[in-house]
PDB file of C-alpha atoms in Angstrom:
ATOM      1  CA  GLN B  62      -4.404 214.756  33.572  1.00 60.00           C
ATOM      2  CA  ARG B  63      -0.801 215.556  33.708  1.00 73.00           C
ATOM      3  CA  GLY B  64       0.547 217.660  31.192  1.00 95.00           C
ATOM      4  CA  VAL B  65       3.291 217.109  28.820  1.00 97.00           C
ATOM      5  CA  LEU B  66       6.826 218.719  28.637  1.00 97.00           C
ATOM      6  CA  MET B  67       7.976 219.189  24.863  1.00 97.00           C
ATOM      7  CA  LEU B  68      11.389 219.475  24.136  1.00 97.00           C
ATOM      8  CA  CYS B  69      11.765 221.045  20.524  1.00 97.00           C
ATOM      9  CA  ASN B  70      14.735 221.627  18.418  1.00 96.00           C
ATOM     10  CA  HIS B  71      14.621 225.369  17.611  1.00 94.00           C
ATOM     11  CA  VAL B  72      15.534 226.730  14.164  1.00 93.00           C
ATOM     12  CA  SER B  73      13.542 229.856  13.733  1.00 91.00           C
ATOM     13  CA  TRP B  74      10.751 232.484  15.288  1.00 88.00           C
ATOM     14  CA  LEU B  75       8.446 230.367  13.207  1.00 90.00           C
ATOM     15  CA  ASP B  76       8.840 227.287  15.494  1.00 92.00           C
ATOM     16  CA  ILE B  77       6.478 228.471  17.950  1.00 90.00           C
ATOM     17  CA  PHE B  78       3.668 229.152  15.369  1.00 90.00           C
ATOM     18  CA  VAL B  79       4.240 225.803  14.007  1.00 94.00           C
ATOM     19  CA  ILE B  80       4.219 223.877  17.542  1.00 94.00           C
ATOM     20  CA  ASP B  81       1.270 226.237  18.399  1.00 91.00           C
ATOM     21  CA  ALA B  82      -0.962 225.543  15.541  1.00 92.00           C
ATOM     22  CA  ILE B  83      -0.509 221.612  16.209  1.00 91.00           C
ATOM     23  CA  ALA B  84      -0.315 221.020  19.741  1.00 91.00           C
ATOM     24  CA  PRO B  85      -1.114 224.681  21.490  1.00 91.00           C
ATOM     25  CA  ALA B  86       1.439 225.258  24.521  1.00 94.00           C
ATOM     26  CA  ARG B  87       3.165 227.510  26.934  1.00 95.00           C
ATOM     27  CA  PHE B  88       6.324 228.377  25.453  1.00 93.00           C
ATOM     28  CA  ILE B  89       9.491 229.525  27.639  1.00 92.00           C
ATOM     29  CA  ALA B  90      10.965 232.517  26.542  1.00 88.00           C
ATOM     30  CA  LYS B  91      13.871 234.503  28.062  1.00 86.00           C
ATOM     31  CA  ALA B  92      12.120 237.690  29.926  1.00 88.00           C
ATOM     32  CA  ASP B  93      13.218 240.453  27.758  1.00 86.00           C
ATOM     33  CA  ILE B  94      10.835 239.436  25.053  1.00 85.00           C
ATOM     34  CA  ARG B  95       8.145 240.444  27.145  1.00 86.00           C
ATOM     35  CA  GLY B  96       9.247 243.875  26.617  1.00 86.00           C
ATOM     36  CA  TRP B  97       8.973 243.889  22.903  1.00 81.00           C
ATOM     37  CA  PRO B  98       6.145 245.848  21.134  1.00 80.00           C
ATOM     38  CA  LEU B  99       3.332 243.569  20.060  1.00 82.00           C
ATOM     39  CA  ILE B 100       5.182 240.037  19.912  1.00 80.00           C
ATOM     40  CA  GLY B 101       6.075 240.606  23.933  1.00 84.00           C
ATOM     41  CA  ALA B 102       2.030 241.243  24.446  1.00 86.00           C
ATOM     42  CA  LEU B 103       0.962 238.385  22.092  1.00 85.00           C
ATOM     43  CA  CYS B 104       3.524 235.790  24.117  1.00 85.00           C
ATOM     44  CA  ALA B 105       2.209 237.141  27.488  1.00 88.00           C
ATOM     45  CA  GLY B 106      -1.248 236.819  26.198  1.00 86.00           C
ATOM     46  CA  ASN B 107      -0.652 233.032  25.102  1.00 85.00           C
ATOM     47  CA  GLY B 108       0.558 231.963  28.454  1.00 89.00           C
ATOM     48  CA  THR B 109       4.318 232.258  27.816  1.00 91.00           C
ATOM     49  CA  LEU B 110       6.510 231.378  30.847  1.00 91.00           C
ATOM     50  CA  PHE B 111       9.280 234.354  30.714  1.00 91.00           C
ATOM     51  CA  ILE B 112      12.586 233.582  32.591  1.00 90.00           C
ATOM     52  CA  ASP B 113      15.012 236.384  33.575  1.00 87.00           C
ATOM     53  CA  ARG B 114      18.457 234.566  32.735  1.00 78.00           C
ATOM     54  CA  GLY B 115      20.537 237.109  34.677  1.00 75.00           C
ATOM     55  CA  ARG B 116      19.036 236.239  37.759  1.00 81.00           C
ATOM     56  CA  ARG B 117      20.814 233.478  40.114  1.00 75.00           C
ATOM     57  CA  HIS B 118      17.498 232.165  41.181  1.00 84.00           C
ATOM     58  CA  ALA B 119      15.557 232.259  37.856  1.00 87.00           C
ATOM     59  CA  VAL B 120      15.732 228.609  37.237  1.00 88.00           C
ATOM     60  CA  HIS B 121      14.287 227.389  40.317  1.00 89.00           C
ATOM     61  CA  ALA B 122      11.571 229.770  39.996  1.00 90.00           C
ATOM     62  CA  MET B 123      10.622 228.698  36.281  1.00 91.00           C
ATOM     63  CA  LEU B 124      10.885 225.179  37.778  1.00 93.00           C
ATOM     64  CA  GLN B 125       8.256 225.763  40.094  1.00 94.00           C
ATOM     65  CA  GLN B 126       5.817 227.849  37.636  1.00 94.00           C
ATOM     66  CA  MET B 127       6.742 224.931  35.149  1.00 94.00           C
ATOM     67  CA  ALA B 128       5.450 222.034  37.263  1.00 95.00           C
ATOM     68  CA  ARG B 129       2.403 223.785  38.400  1.00 95.00           C
ATOM     69  CA  ALA B 130       1.540 224.461  34.779  1.00 96.00           C
ATOM     70  CA  LEU B 131       1.947 220.496  33.827  1.00 96.00           C
ATOM     71  CA  THR B 132       0.327 219.448  37.169  1.00 94.00           C
ATOM     72  CA  ASP B 133      -2.860 221.379  35.647  1.00 95.00           C
ATOM     73  CA  GLY B 134      -2.438 219.473  32.426  1.00 95.00           C
ATOM     74  CA  ASP B 135      -0.697 222.221  30.340  1.00 96.00           C
ATOM     75  CA  ARG B 136       1.553 221.576  27.669  1.00 96.00           C
ATOM     76  CA  VAL B 137       4.766 223.081  28.211  1.00 97.00           C
ATOM     77  CA  ALA B 138       7.339 223.687  25.374  1.00 96.00           C
ATOM     78  CA  VAL B 139      10.934 224.446  25.955  1.00 95.00           C
ATOM     79  CA  PHE B 140      13.688 224.709  23.019  1.00 94.00           C
ATOM     80  CA  PRO B 141      16.765 222.946  25.288  1.00 95.00           C
ATOM     81  CA  GLU B 142      19.065 223.989  22.956  1.00 93.00           C
ATOM     82  CA  GLY B 143      18.659 227.464  24.445  1.00 88.00           C
ATOM     83  CA  THR B 144      19.312 229.189  20.888  1.00 89.00           C
ATOM     84  CA  THR B 145      18.469 228.543  17.500  1.00 90.00           C
ATOM     85  CA  GLY B 146      20.667 226.395  15.040  1.00 89.00           C
ATOM     86  CA  ASP B 147      20.554 226.317  11.389  1.00 89.00           C
ATOM     87  CA  GLY B 148      18.511 223.258  11.236  1.00 88.00           C
ATOM     88  CA  SER B 149      20.941 220.826   9.763  1.00 88.00           C
ATOM     89  CA  THR B 150      21.764 219.056  13.181  1.00 90.00           C
ATOM     90  CA  LEU B 151      21.167 219.656  16.791  1.00 94.00           C
ATOM     91  CA  LEU B 152      22.892 221.444  19.278  1.00 94.00           C
ATOM     92  CA  PRO B 153      23.709 220.326  22.607  1.00 94.00           C
ATOM     93  CA  PHE B 154      20.936 220.328  25.133  1.00 95.00           C
ATOM     94  CA  HIS B 155      20.530 221.944  28.490  1.00 92.00           C
ATOM     95  CA  ALA B 156      18.980 219.686  31.074  1.00 92.00           C
ATOM     96  CA  ASN B 157      17.974 221.985  34.111  1.00 92.00           C
ATOM     97  CA  LEU B 158      14.094 222.592  32.945  1.00 93.00           C
ATOM     98  CA  VAL B 159      13.551 219.074  32.276  1.00 95.00           C
ATOM     99  CA  GLN B 160      13.482 218.661  36.128  1.00 94.00           C
ATOM    100  CA  ALA B 161       9.806 220.380  36.164  1.00 95.00           C
ATOM    101  CA  ALA B 162       8.424 217.249  33.865  1.00 95.00           C
ATOM    102  CA  ILE B 163      10.170 214.836  37.123  1.00 95.00           C
ATOM    103  CA  THR B 164       8.700 217.160  39.802  1.00 94.00           C
ATOM    104  CA  ALA B 165       5.138 217.091  38.057  1.00 94.00           C
ATOM    105  CA  GLN B 166       5.375 213.465  36.769  1.00 93.00           C
ATOM    106  CA  ALA B 167       4.673 214.568  33.475  1.00 95.00           C
ATOM    107  CA  PRO B 168       6.175 212.772  30.190  1.00 96.00           C
ATOM    108  CA  VAL B 169       8.701 214.430  28.097  1.00 97.00           C
ATOM    109  CA  LEU B 170       7.818 214.808  24.407  1.00 97.00           C
ATOM    110  CA  PRO B 171      10.626 215.016  21.789  1.00 97.00           C
ATOM    111  CA  VAL B 172       9.541 217.201  19.104  1.00 97.00           C
ATOM    112  CA  VAL B 173      11.323 217.763  15.817  1.00 96.00           C
ATOM    113  CA  LEU B 174      10.870 220.303  13.179  1.00 96.00           C
ATOM    114  CA  ARG B 175      12.754 220.155   9.813  1.00 95.00           C
ATOM    115  CA  TYR B 176      11.867 223.157   7.226  1.00 95.00           C
ATOM    116  CA  ARG B 177      12.155 222.418   3.708  1.00 94.00           C
ATOM    117  CA  ASP B 178      12.398 224.522   0.612  1.00 93.00           C
ATOM    118  CA  ALA B 179      10.700 223.891  -3.013  1.00 93.00           C
ATOM    119  CA  ARG B 180      13.454 221.486  -3.869  1.00 93.00           C
ATOM    120  CA  GLY B 181      12.460 219.267  -0.637  1.00 91.00           C
ATOM    121  CA  VAL B 182      16.079 220.443   1.099  1.00 92.00           C
ATOM    122  CA  ARG B 183      16.740 222.139   4.007  1.00 91.00           C
ATOM    123  CA  ALA B 184      15.075 225.606   3.989  1.00 92.00           C
ATOM    124  CA  ARG B 185      17.870 228.144   4.582  1.00 91.00           C
ATOM    125  CA  ALA B 186      15.410 231.061   4.189  1.00 91.00           C
ATOM    126  CA  VAL B 187      14.008 230.304   7.744  1.00 92.00           C
ATOM    127  CA  GLU B 188      17.174 230.267   9.886  1.00 90.00           C
ATOM    128  CA  PHE B 189      17.344 232.629  12.416  1.00 89.00           C
ATOM    129  CA  ILE B 190      20.810 232.541  13.875  1.00 87.00           C
ATOM    130  CA  GLY B 191      23.475 234.800  15.249  1.00 85.00           C
ATOM    131  CA  ASP B 192      22.969 238.513  14.673  1.00 87.00           C
ATOM    132  CA  ASP B 193      19.922 238.002  12.371  1.00 87.00           C
ATOM    133  CA  THR B 194      17.521 240.499  12.663  1.00 85.00           C
ATOM    134  CA  PHE B 195      13.654 239.749  12.781  1.00 83.00           C
ATOM    135  CA  ALA B 196      13.157 242.499   9.842  1.00 86.00           C
ATOM    136  CA  ARG B 197      15.633 240.311   7.683  1.00 89.00           C
ATOM    137  CA  SER B 198      14.366 237.128   8.551  1.00 89.00           C
ATOM    138  CA  LEU B 199      10.888 237.971   7.952  1.00 89.00           C
ATOM    139  CA  TRP B 200      11.666 239.333   4.846  1.00 92.00           C
ATOM    140  CA  ARG B 201      13.773 236.267   3.644  1.00 92.00           C
ATOM    141  CA  VAL B 202      10.661 234.183   4.667  1.00 92.00           C
ATOM    142  CA  LEU B 203       8.157 236.113   2.930  1.00 91.00           C
ATOM    143  CA  GLY B 204      10.200 235.798  -0.235  1.00 91.00           C
ATOM    144  CA  ALA B 205      10.611 232.147  -0.065  1.00 92.00           C
ATOM    145  CA  ARG B 206       8.592 229.949  -2.244  1.00 91.00           C
ATOM    146  CA  GLY B 207       7.365 226.379  -1.378  1.00 94.00           C
ATOM    147  CA  LEU B 208       8.303 226.314   2.097  1.00 94.00           C
ATOM    148  CA  SER B 209       7.091 223.479   4.195  1.00 94.00           C
ATOM    149  CA  VAL B 210       7.574 222.266   7.679  1.00 95.00           C
ATOM    150  CA  ASP B 211       7.976 218.221   8.710  1.00 93.00           C
ATOM    151  CA  LEU B 212       6.874 218.141  12.519  1.00 94.00           C
ATOM    152  CA  HIS B 213       7.682 215.069  14.104  1.00 94.00           C
ATOM    153  CA  VAL B 214       6.325 214.161  17.191  1.00 95.00           C
ATOM    154  CA  LEU B 215       8.343 211.057  18.973  1.00 96.00           C
ATOM    155  CA  ALA B 216       7.420 208.341  21.389  1.00 96.00           C
ATOM    156  CA  PRO B 217       7.010 209.924  25.036  1.00 96.00           C
ATOM    157  CA  ILE B 218       9.488 208.985  27.801  1.00 96.00           C
ATOM    158  CA  ALA B 219       8.368 208.898  31.276  1.00 93.00           C
ATOM    159  CA  ALA B 220       9.320 211.381  34.030  1.00 91.00           C
ATOM    160  CA  GLY B 221       8.050 209.828  37.146  1.00 76.00           C
ATOM    161  CA  PRO B 222       9.835 209.093  40.135  1.00 78.00           C
ATOM    162  CA  GLY B 223      13.815 208.344  40.194  1.00 85.00           C
ATOM    163  CA  ALA B 224      14.036 209.861  36.902  1.00 88.00           C
ATOM    164  CA  ASN B 225      17.220 211.920  36.275  1.00 93.00           C
ATOM    165  CA  ARG B 226      17.114 215.171  34.173  1.00 94.00           C
ATOM    166  CA  HIS B 227      20.366 214.272  32.582  1.00 95.00           C
ATOM    167  CA  ALA B 228      19.503 211.123  31.343  1.00 94.00           C
ATOM    168  CA  LEU B 229      16.117 212.105  30.326  1.00 95.00           C
ATOM    169  CA  THR B 230      17.340 215.067  28.394  1.00 95.00           C
ATOM    170  CA  GLU B 231      20.356 212.668  26.628  1.00 96.00           C
ATOM    171  CA  ARG B 232      17.420 210.054  25.701  1.00 95.00           C
ATOM    172  CA  ALA B 233      15.343 212.830  24.263  1.00 97.00           C
ATOM    173  CA  HIS B 234      18.372 214.414  22.456  1.00 96.00           C
ATOM    174  CA  ALA B 235      19.552 210.763  20.849  1.00 96.00           C
ATOM    175  CA  ALA B 236      15.842 210.129  20.015  1.00 96.00           C
ATOM    176  CA  MET B 237      15.557 213.334  18.097  1.00 96.00           C
ATOM    177  CA  LEU B 238      19.444 213.235  16.612  1.00 95.00           C
ATOM    178  CA  ALA B 239      18.244 210.054  14.806  1.00 94.00           C
ATOM    179  CA  MET B 240      15.669 212.476  12.900  1.00 92.00           C
ATOM    180  CA  PHE B 241      18.707 214.148  11.165  1.00 87.00           C
ATOM    181  CA  ASP B 242      20.470 211.408   9.557  1.00 71.00           C
ATOM    182  CA  ASP B 243      18.734 211.634   6.460  1.00 58.00           C
TER     183      ASP B 243
END
């Protein structure tokens, strides 16, 4: 059985825990995370695939690893925005890593995370953007009351032969963006 490439919006470090609790997946992370105390070891132990963004051929090597994982039946999760946003909308997507789904003929599964506070509005406490530190973010999250998360798994998008990574990415982005209209 083929795996699935999950394209997820990215608001916080919490995203990884939320997604992994519902649908355990191998995440793509920047290589320097591997060197972080404790977190790096946890990520590596969970099957995270690390990409060295500074290396010229890093994307090609990552695509091969991802395609192998997808062919083996793994779920692979990618944050195509490439960074975290504030959760109010989606940032533009990068299409490069979607090529792995085409190579492996694995479906693309759009996933939308929406965090809410006790009043039911967008939870600002979970945001992890800009020059924010993990310590400050963790402190805000621990101090917030009534946090909840809505995880929406949208319809899969076929990525078979002849598929185009840019078209797939645009389709996923449009479907996910529609979730932000409320």
